[in-house]
Coordinates of C-alpha atoms in Angstrom, one line a residue:
X1 CA 5.7 -49.7 22.3
X2 CA 4.6 -46.3 23.7
X3 CA 2.5 -45.8 26.8
X4 CA -1.2 -45.2 26.1
X5 CA -3.0 -42.0 27.1
X6 CA -5.1 -44.1 29.6
X7 CA -1.9 -45.4 31.2
X8 CA -0.3 -42.0 31.3
X9 CA -3.5 -40.6 32.8
X10 CA -3.6 -43.3 35.5
X11 CA 0.1 -42.7 36.3
X12 CA -0.4 -38.9 36.8
X13 CA 0.7 -37.9 40.3
X14 CA -1.8 -36.0 42.5
X15 CA 0.6 -33.1 42.7
X16 CA 0.4 -32.3 39.0
X17 CA -1.4 -29.1 38.1
X18 CA -3.9 -30.6 35.6
X19 CA -5.6 -27.3 34.9
X20 CA -2.4 -26.1 33.1
X21 CA -2.6 -29.1 30.8
X22 CA -6.3 -28.2 30.1
X23 CA -5.4 -24.7 29.2
X24 CA -2.7 -25.9 26.8
X25 CA -5.2 -28.0 24.9
X26 CA -7.9 -25.4 24.9
X27 CA -5.6 -22.6 23.7
X28 CA -4.3 -24.6 20.8
X29 CA -7.7 -25.9 20.0
X30 CA -9.1 -22.4 19.9
X31 CA -6.4 -21.2 17.6
X32 CA -7.1 -24.1 15.2
X33 CA -10.9 -23.5 15.3
X34 CA -10.3 -19.7 14.8
X35 CA -8.3 -20.3 11.7
X36 CA -10.9 -22.5 10.2
X37 CA -13.7 -20.0 11.0
X38 CA -11.8 -17.0 9.7
X39 CA -10.9 -18.4 6.3
X40 CA -12.9 -16.8 3.6
X41 CA -11.9 -18.8 0.5
X42 CA -13.2 -18.1 -2.9
X43 CA -12.0 -19.2 -6.4
X44 CA -9.8 -16.1 -6.4
X45 CA -7.9 -16.8 -3.2
X46 CA -8.0 -16.8 0.6
X47 CA -9.4 -13.8 2.5
X48 CA -10.3 -13.1 6.1
X49 CA -13.9 -13.2 7.4
X50 CA -13.1 -10.5 9.9
X51 CA -12.3 -8.1 7.0
X52 CA -15.6 -9.1 5.3
X53 CA -17.6 -8.6 8.5
X54 CA -15.7 -6.1 10.6
X55 CA -18.2 -6.3 13.4
X56 CA -16.9 -9.8 14.2
X57 CA -13.5 -8.4 15.1
X58 CA -14.7 -8.0 18.7
X59 CA -14.7 -11.8 19.0
X60 CA -10.9 -11.7 18.8
X61 CA -10.9 -10.4 22.3
X62 CA -12.0 -13.9 23.4
X63 CA -10.7 -16.0 20.6
X64 CA -7.1 -14.6 20.3
X65 CA -6.0 -16.9 23.0
X66 CA -2.3 -17.4 22.1
X67 CA -1.2 -15.4 25.2
X68 CA -2.7 -18.1 27.3
X69 CA -0.5 -20.7 25.6
X70 CA 2.6 -18.6 26.2
X71 CA 1.6 -18.1 29.9
X72 CA 1.2 -21.8 30.3
X73 CA 4.7 -22.2 28.7
X74 CA 6.2 -19.9 31.3
X75 CA 4.7 -22.0 34.1
X76 CA 6.0 -25.3 32.6
X77 CA 9.4 -23.9 31.8
X78 CA 9.9 -22.7 35.3
X79 CA 9.1 -26.1 36.8
X80 CA 11.2 -27.9 34.3
X81 CA 14.3 -25.7 34.7
X82 CA 14.1 -25.8 38.5
X83 CA 13.8 -29.6 38.5
X84 CA 17.0 -29.9 36.5
X85 CA 18.8 -27.4 38.8
X86 CA 17.8 -29.5 41.8
X87 CA 19.1 -32.7 40.2
X88 CA 22.4 -31.0 39.1
X89 CA 23.1 -28.1 41.5
X90 CA 26.8 -28.0 40.7
X91 CA 26.5 -27.8 36.9
X92 CA 25.0 -25.6 34.2
X93 CA 21.9 -27.4 32.9
X94 CA 21.1 -25.0 30.0
X95 CA 21.9 -27.3 27.2
X96 CA 20.0 -30.2 28.7
X97 CA 17.0 -27.9 29.4
X98 CA 16.9 -26.8 25.8
X99 CA 17.1 -30.3 24.4
X100 CA 14.4 -31.6 26.8
X101 CA 12.0 -28.7 26.0
X102 CA 12.6 -28.7 22.3
X103 CA 12.5 -32.4 21.3
X104 CA 8.7 -32.7 21.3
X105 CA 8.4 -29.3 19.6
X106 CA 11.0 -29.6 16.9
X107 CA 10.6 -33.2 15.9
X108 CA 7.0 -32.8 14.6
X109 CA 7.9 -29.4 13.2
X110 CA 10.9 -30.7 11.2
X111 CA 8.8 -33.6 9.9
X112 CA 6.2 -31.0 8.7
X113 CA 8.9 -28.8 7.1
X114 CA 10.6 -31.7 5.3
X115 CA 7.3 -33.2 4.0
X116 CA 6.0 -29.8 2.7
X117 CA 9.4 -28.8 1.4
X118 CA 9.8 -32.0 -0.7
X119 CA 6.2 -31.7 -1.9
X120 CA 6.7 -28.1 -2.9
X121 CA 9.9 -28.9 -4.8
X122 CA 8.2 -31.8 -6.7
X123 CA 5.2 -29.7 -7.6
X124 CA 7.2 -26.8 -8.9
X125 CA 9.6 -29.0 -10.9
X126 CA 6.5 -30.5 -12.6
X127 CA 5.4 -26.9 -13.5
X128 CA 2.7 -26.6 -10.9
X129 CA 2.2 -24.2 -8.1
X130 CA -0.8 -22.2 -9.3
X131 CA -4.3 -21.9 -8.0
X132 CA -5.1 -23.4 -4.5
X133 CA -1.8 -25.3 -4.6
X134 CA 0.1 -22.0 -4.8
X135 CA -2.0 -20.5 -2.0
X136 CA -1.2 -23.5 0.1
X137 CA 2.6 -23.2 -0.6
X138 CA 2.5 -19.7 0.6
X139 CA 0.2 -20.1 3.6
X140 CA 0.9 -23.4 5.3
X141 CA 4.1 -22.2 7.0
X142 CA 2.6 -19.0 8.5
X143 CA 1.6 -20.6 11.9
X144 CA 5.3 -21.4 12.4
X145 CA 5.8 -17.9 13.7
X146 CA 4.3 -19.2 17.0
X147 CA 6.9 -21.9 17.2
X148 CA 9.7 -19.3 16.5
X149 CA 8.4 -17.1 19.4
X150 CA 8.1 -20.1 21.6
X151 CA 11.7 -21.1 20.9
X152 CA 12.8 -17.6 22.1
X153 CA 10.9 -18.1 25.3
X154 CA 12.6 -21.4 26.0
X155 CA 16.0 -19.8 25.2
X156 CA 15.4 -16.9 27.6
X157 CA 13.9 -18.9 30.4
X158 CA 17.1 -19.3 32.5
X159 CA 18.0 -15.6 32.7
X160 CA 14.5 -14.3 33.0
X161 CA 13.6 -16.9 35.7
X162 CA 16.7 -15.7 37.6
X163 CA 15.4 -12.1 37.4
X164 CA 11.9 -13.3 38.5
X165 CA 13.4 -15.1 41.5
X166 CA 15.2 -11.9 42.5
X167 CA 12.6 -9.2 41.7
X168 CA 9.2 -11.0 41.3
X169 CA 6.5 -8.7 39.9
X170 CA 9.2 -6.0 39.2
X171 CA 10.8 -8.2 36.5
X172 CA 7.4 -8.4 34.8
X173 CA 7.0 -4.6 35.3
X174 CA 10.3 -4.0 33.6
X175 CA 9.2 -5.9 30.5
X176 CA 5.8 -4.1 30.6
X177 CA 7.7 -0.7 30.8
X178 CA 9.9 -1.7 27.9
X179 CA 6.8 -2.5 25.8
X180 CA 5.3 0.9 26.7
X181 CA 8.5 2.7 25.7
X182 CA 8.6 0.9 22.4
X183 CA 5.1 2.0 21.5
X184 CA 5.8 5.6 22.6
X185 CA 8.9 5.7 20.4
X186 CA 7.0 4.1 17.6
X187 CA 3.7 6.2 17.6
X188 CA 4.7 9.4 19.3
X189 CA 8.3 9.8 18.1
X190 CA 8.1 8.0 14.8
X191 CA 11.3 6.0 15.5
X192 CA 11.7 3.5 12.6
X193 CA 11.9 -0.2 13.2
X194 CA 11.7 0.1 17.0
X195 CA 8.4 -1.7 17.0
X196 CA 10.0 -5.0 16.2
X197 CA 11.5 -5.0 19.8
X198 CA 8.0 -5.8 21.0
X199 CA 8.2 -9.3 19.5
X200 CA 10.4 -9.8 22.5
X201 CA 9.0 -7.5 25.2
X202 CA 5.3 -8.3 24.8
X203 CA 5.6 -12.1 24.5
X204 CA 8.3 -12.4 27.2
X205 CA 6.1 -10.4 29.5
X206 CA 3.2 -12.8 29.1
X207 CA 5.7 -15.7 29.5
X208 CA 6.9 -14.0 32.8
X209 CA 3.4 -14.2 34.1
X210 CA 3.7 -18.0 34.0
X211 CA 6.7 -17.7 36.4
X212 CA 4.6 -15.7 38.8
X213 CA 1.8 -18.3 38.5
X214 CA 4.4 -21.1 39.3
X215 CA 5.2 -19.4 42.6
X216 CA 1.5 -18.7 43.4
X217 CA 2.0 -14.9 43.1
X218 CA -1.1 -14.2 41.0
X219 CA -3.3 -13.6 44.0
X220 CA -5.8 -11.1 42.5
X221 CA -6.9 -12.5 39.1
X222 CA -10.0 -10.4 39.0
X223 CA -8.0 -7.2 39.3
X224 CA -5.6 -8.4 36.7
X225 CA -8.3 -9.3 34.3
X226 CA -10.2 -6.0 34.9
X227 CA -7.1 -3.8 34.6
X228 CA -6.0 -5.6 31.4
X229 CA -9.4 -5.3 29.8
X230 CA -9.9 -1.7 30.7
X231 CA -6.4 -0.8 29.5
X232 CA -6.9 -2.6 26.2
X233 CA -10.3 -1.0 25.6
X234 CA -8.8 2.5 26.4
X235 CA -5.9 2.0 24.1
X236 CA -8.1 0.9 21.2
X237 CA -10.7 3.7 21.8
X238 CA -8.2 6.5 22.3
X239 CA -5.0 5.4 20.7
X240 CA -3.7 4.2 17.3
X241 CA -4.5 0.6 17.9
X242 CA -7.0 -1.4 15.8
X243 CA -10.0 -3.3 17.3
X244 CA -8.9 -6.7 16.1
X245 CA -6.4 -8.6 18.2
X246 CA -5.3 -10.6 15.2
X247 CA -3.7 -9.3 12.0
X248 CA -5.9 -8.0 9.3
X249 CA -5.1 -7.8 5.6
X250 CA -4.0 -4.3 4.5
X251 CA -4.1 -2.6 7.9
X252 CA -1.5 0.0 8.6
X253 CA -1.2 -1.0 12.3
X254 CA -1.5 -4.6 13.5
X255 CA -1.8 -5.6 17.1
X256 CA -0.1 -8.8 16.3
X257 CA 2.8 -8.2 13.9
X258 CA 4.6 -6.7 15.6
X259 CA 2.8 -7.0 18.9
X260 CA 1.6 -3.9 20.6
X261 CA 0.9 -2.7 24.1
X262 CA -2.8 -3.3 23.4
X263 CA -2.1 -7.0 22.8
X264 CA -0.1 -7.2 26.0
X265 CA -3.0 -5.7 27.9
X266 CA -5.3 -8.2 26.1
X267 CA -2.9 -10.9 27.4
X268 CA -3.3 -9.6 31.0
X269 CA -7.0 -9.8 30.8
X270 CA -7.0 -13.3 29.4
X271 CA -4.5 -14.5 32.1
X272 CA -6.6 -13.0 34.8
X273 CA -9.8 -14.6 33.3
X274 CA -8.4 -18.1 33.1
X275 CA -7.0 -17.8 36.7
X276 CA -10.5 -16.9 37.9
X277 CA -11.7 -20.2 36.5
X278 CA -8.9 -22.2 38.0
X279 CA -11.0 -23.8 40.7
X280 CA -13.7 -25.0 38.3
X281 CA -11.2 -26.1 35.8
X282 CA -9.3 -28.1 38.3
X283 CA -12.5 -29.8 39.4
X284 CA -13.3 -30.6 35.8
X285 CA -10.0 -32.3 35.0
X286 CA -10.1 -34.2 38.3
X287 CA -12.7 -36.4 36.6
X288 CA -10.9 -39.5 35.2
X289 CA -12.6 -39.5 31.8
X290 CA -12.0 -35.8 31.3
X291 CA -8.4 -36.1 32.3
X292 CA -7.8 -39.0 30.0
X293 CA -9.1 -36.9 27.2
X294 CA -6.8 -34.0 28.1
X295 CA -3.8 -36.3 28.2
X296 CA -4.7 -37.8 24.8
X297 CA -5.2 -34.3 23.3
X298 CA -1.9 -33.1 24.7
X299 CA -0.1 -36.0 23.1
X300 CA -1.2 -34.8 19.6
X301 CA -1.8 -31.1 20.0
X302 CA 1.4 -29.9 18.3
X303 CA 0.9 -32.2 15.4
X304 CA -2.7 -31.1 14.9
X305 CA -1.6 -27.5 15.1
X306 CA 1.1 -27.9 12.4
X307 CA -1.2 -29.7 10.0
X308 CA -4.6 -28.0 10.5
X309 CA -4.1 -25.4 7.7
X310 CA -3.0 -28.2 5.3
X311 CA -6.2 -30.0 6.0
X312 CA -8.3 -26.9 5.6
X313 CA -6.7 -25.9 2.3
X314 CA -6.9 -29.5 1.1
X315 CA -10.7 -29.5 1.7
X316 CA -11.1 -26.2 -0.2
X317 CA -8.8 -27.5 -3.0
X318 CA -10.9 -30.6 -3.3
X319 CA -14.1 -28.6 -3.5
X320 CA -12.7 -26.4 -6.3
X321 CA -11.3 -29.4 -8.2
X322 CA -14.6 -31.2 -8.1
X323 CA -16.6 -28.2 -9.2
X324 CA -18.4 -27.5 -5.9
X325 CA -19.4 -23.9 -5.8
X326 CA -17.7 -21.8 -3.1
X327 CA -20.3 -19.3 -1.9
X328 CA -19.4 -15.7 -1.2
X329 CA -18.1 -15.3 2.3
X330 CA -20.6 -14.3 5.0
X331 CA -23.6 -15.0 2.8
X332 CA -26.4 -17.3 4.0
X333 CA -25.2 -20.2 2.0
X334 CA -21.7 -19.7 3.2
X335 CA -22.8 -19.9 6.9
X336 CA -25.0 -22.9 6.1
X337 CA -22.0 -24.7 4.5
X338 CA -19.5 -23.8 7.2
X339 CA -20.3 -26.7 9.7
X340 CA -19.7 -29.2 6.8
X341 CA -16.4 -27.5 5.8
X342 CA -15.1 -27.5 9.4
X343 CA -16.2 -31.1 10.0
X344 CA -14.3 -32.1 6.8
X345 CA -11.2 -30.2 7.9
X346 CA -11.3 -31.8 11.3
X347 CA -11.6 -35.2 9.8
X348 CA -8.7 -34.7 7.4
X349 CA -6.6 -33.2 10.3
X350 CA -7.3 -36.3 12.3
X351 CA -6.1 -38.5 9.4
X352 CA -2.9 -36.4 9.2
X353 CA -2.4 -36.6 13.0
X354 CA -2.7 -40.4 12.7
X355 CA 0.1 -40.4 10.1
X356 CA 2.5 -38.0 11.8
X357 CA 1.8 -38.4 15.6
X358 CA 4.8 -40.6 16.1
X359 CA 7.1 -37.6 15.8
X360 CA 5.4 -36.1 18.9
X361 CA 6.1 -39.0 21.2
X362 CA 7.6 -38.0 24.6
X363 CA 11.4 -38.0 24.8
X364 CA 13.3 -40.2 27.2
X365 CA 14.8 -39.1 30.6
X366 CA 17.2 -36.1 30.5
X367 CA 20.9 -36.9 30.5
X368 CA 23.4 -35.4 32.9
X369 CA 24.7 -32.0 31.6
X370 CA 28.2 -31.8 30.2
X371 CA 30.2 -28.6 31.1
X372 CA 30.9 -26.2 28.3
X373 CA 28.0 -27.2 26.0
X374 CA 25.8 -24.1 26.9
X375 CA 27.3 -21.9 24.1
X376 CA 26.7 -24.6 21.5
X377 CA 23.1 -25.0 22.6
X378 CA 22.7 -21.2 22.5
X379 CA 23.9 -21.0 18.9
X380 CA 21.7 -23.9 18.0
X381 CA 18.5 -22.5 19.3
X382 CA 19.3 -19.1 17.8
X383 CA 19.7 -20.7 14.4
X384 CA 16.4 -22.7 14.9
X385 CA 14.6 -19.5 15.9
X386 CA 15.7 -17.5 12.8
X387 CA 15.1 -20.5 10.5
X388 CA 11.6 -21.1 11.7
X389 CA 10.7 -17.5 11.7
X390 CA 12.2 -17.0 8.3
X391 CA 10.2 -20.0 6.9
X392 CA 7.0 -18.6 8.4
X393 CA 7.5 -15.5 6.4
X394 CA 8.8 -16.8 3.0
X395 CA 6.7 -20.0 2.7
X396 CA 7.4 -22.6 0.1
X397 CA 6.1 -20.8 -3.0
X398 CA 8.7 -19.7 -5.6
X399 CA 11.4 -22.1 -4.6
X400 CA 12.8 -22.4 -8.1
X401 CA 12.7 -18.6 -8.6
X402 CA 14.6 -18.0 -5.4
X403 CA 11.8 -16.1 -3.6
X404 CA 12.9 -14.4 -0.4
X405 CA 11.4 -12.5 2.6
X406 CA 12.9 -9.9 4.9
X407 CA 13.8 -11.1 8.4
X408 CA 15.3 -8.3 10.5
X409 CA 16.8 -6.6 7.4
X410 CA 18.2 -9.9 6.0
X411 CA 16.7 -11.6 2.9
X412 CA 15.9 -15.2 3.7
X413 CA 14.9 -17.9 1.2
X414 CA 13.1 -21.1 2.1
X415 CA 16.1 -23.4 1.6
X416 CA 18.3 -21.2 3.8
X417 CA 15.6 -21.1 6.5
X418 CA 15.2 -24.9 6.5
X419 CA 19.0 -25.3 6.6
X420 CA 19.2 -22.9 9.6
X421 CA 16.4 -24.7 11.4
X422 CA 17.8 -28.2 10.8
X423 CA 21.4 -27.2 11.6
X424 CA 20.3 -25.4 14.8
X425 CA 18.2 -28.4 15.9
X426 CA 21.2 -30.8 15.4
X427 CA 23.4 -28.5 17.5
X428 CA 20.9 -28.4 20.4
X429 CA 20.6 -32.2 20.2
X430 CA 24.4 -32.6 20.3
X431 CA 24.9 -30.1 23.1
X432 CA 22.1 -31.4 25.3
X433 CA 22.7 -35.2 24.9
X434 CA 25.1 -35.1 27.8
X435 CA 26.0 -38.2 29.8
X436 CA 23.5 -41.0 30.3
X437 CA 23.1 -41.3 34.1
X438 CA 24.0 -44.6 35.7
X439 CA 21.0 -46.7 36.6

């Protein structure tokens, strides 16, 4: 029987940085709410409210909060890896670190992938896959891009943490400089395909800020926030960057896919802003009732994130199936109906979380590392990364037709992506299992 959220909250040591846990919950919760708010669904398909009402794109400067989650990840990864190094100073802990960080991430993800993959196959064998069902088969895997990027951050934590410990802010500066160089080559020199390098440079730079935070080296958060906000505003006003900090349908340049220097500056402003509120946030989560809520939410956050689009599309599908009129997006009736739609999506998400939350249970204590398993773990996480990213792009539509999507110049199908993800996960599990320490 698992430990309850109340018991976990009561067992929390005073030394734990509870504000980081609060940021993790708030960032994922904001992403979920943003997806529900932006969905502009009609009988003809799913659009984006920000395209219907372009003035609302300015809200993405507050609601595009994914950089905060990656910043929190950097902080947590630094603490976790250093803890393993202290326990096993004479061994490489890479494989054990990967397994420990990925178990709570990949177990709920693989459950989601296998459930949806099976459902998609059954639906298409029965001749379905049109209407809202077809939309769902294409869209439900899109948020998996975030998990793919997060896998890369975990994989690169050891070498980048080493660089941080040697160079500090200069290591972050090198990633920032690389992101600048990529955008110069992209927009000024017209070098093809170079922009995809910023999937690494931009997000790893944000992740690197988490290392700096772990060492108490973000000492001027107001300056960081101000510089980031000013730089992002200047880039959007004077450069080729769009206003929206999330991807928009049909746009020639996206700040998200691939990430741009403008998005990195946006991340700097968000990191500075959340650090400014650190004192108030810490005081808030020091209250026992609030902390119990944060602990409970952290225990289901990944499951809720994985299934929230399923819930939203399920509600819209039910409305269409029962003949409920879907008003035109951004009209008065659409806004009036929105609270009910969100409440229904939240309720269905809660039901799905209740069904699948068991896959997100905390893993047991880490085993002792075994020499020579690092390369196996590295191959495993690479396969996981490409499998998850590939699946986020291709979706589950067109399984029987062999539908593919391009991932770094390679055509990837859904079955191949699932096989890579599962195979990689098994390799990480095997490499990181290690030796069970004597009690």
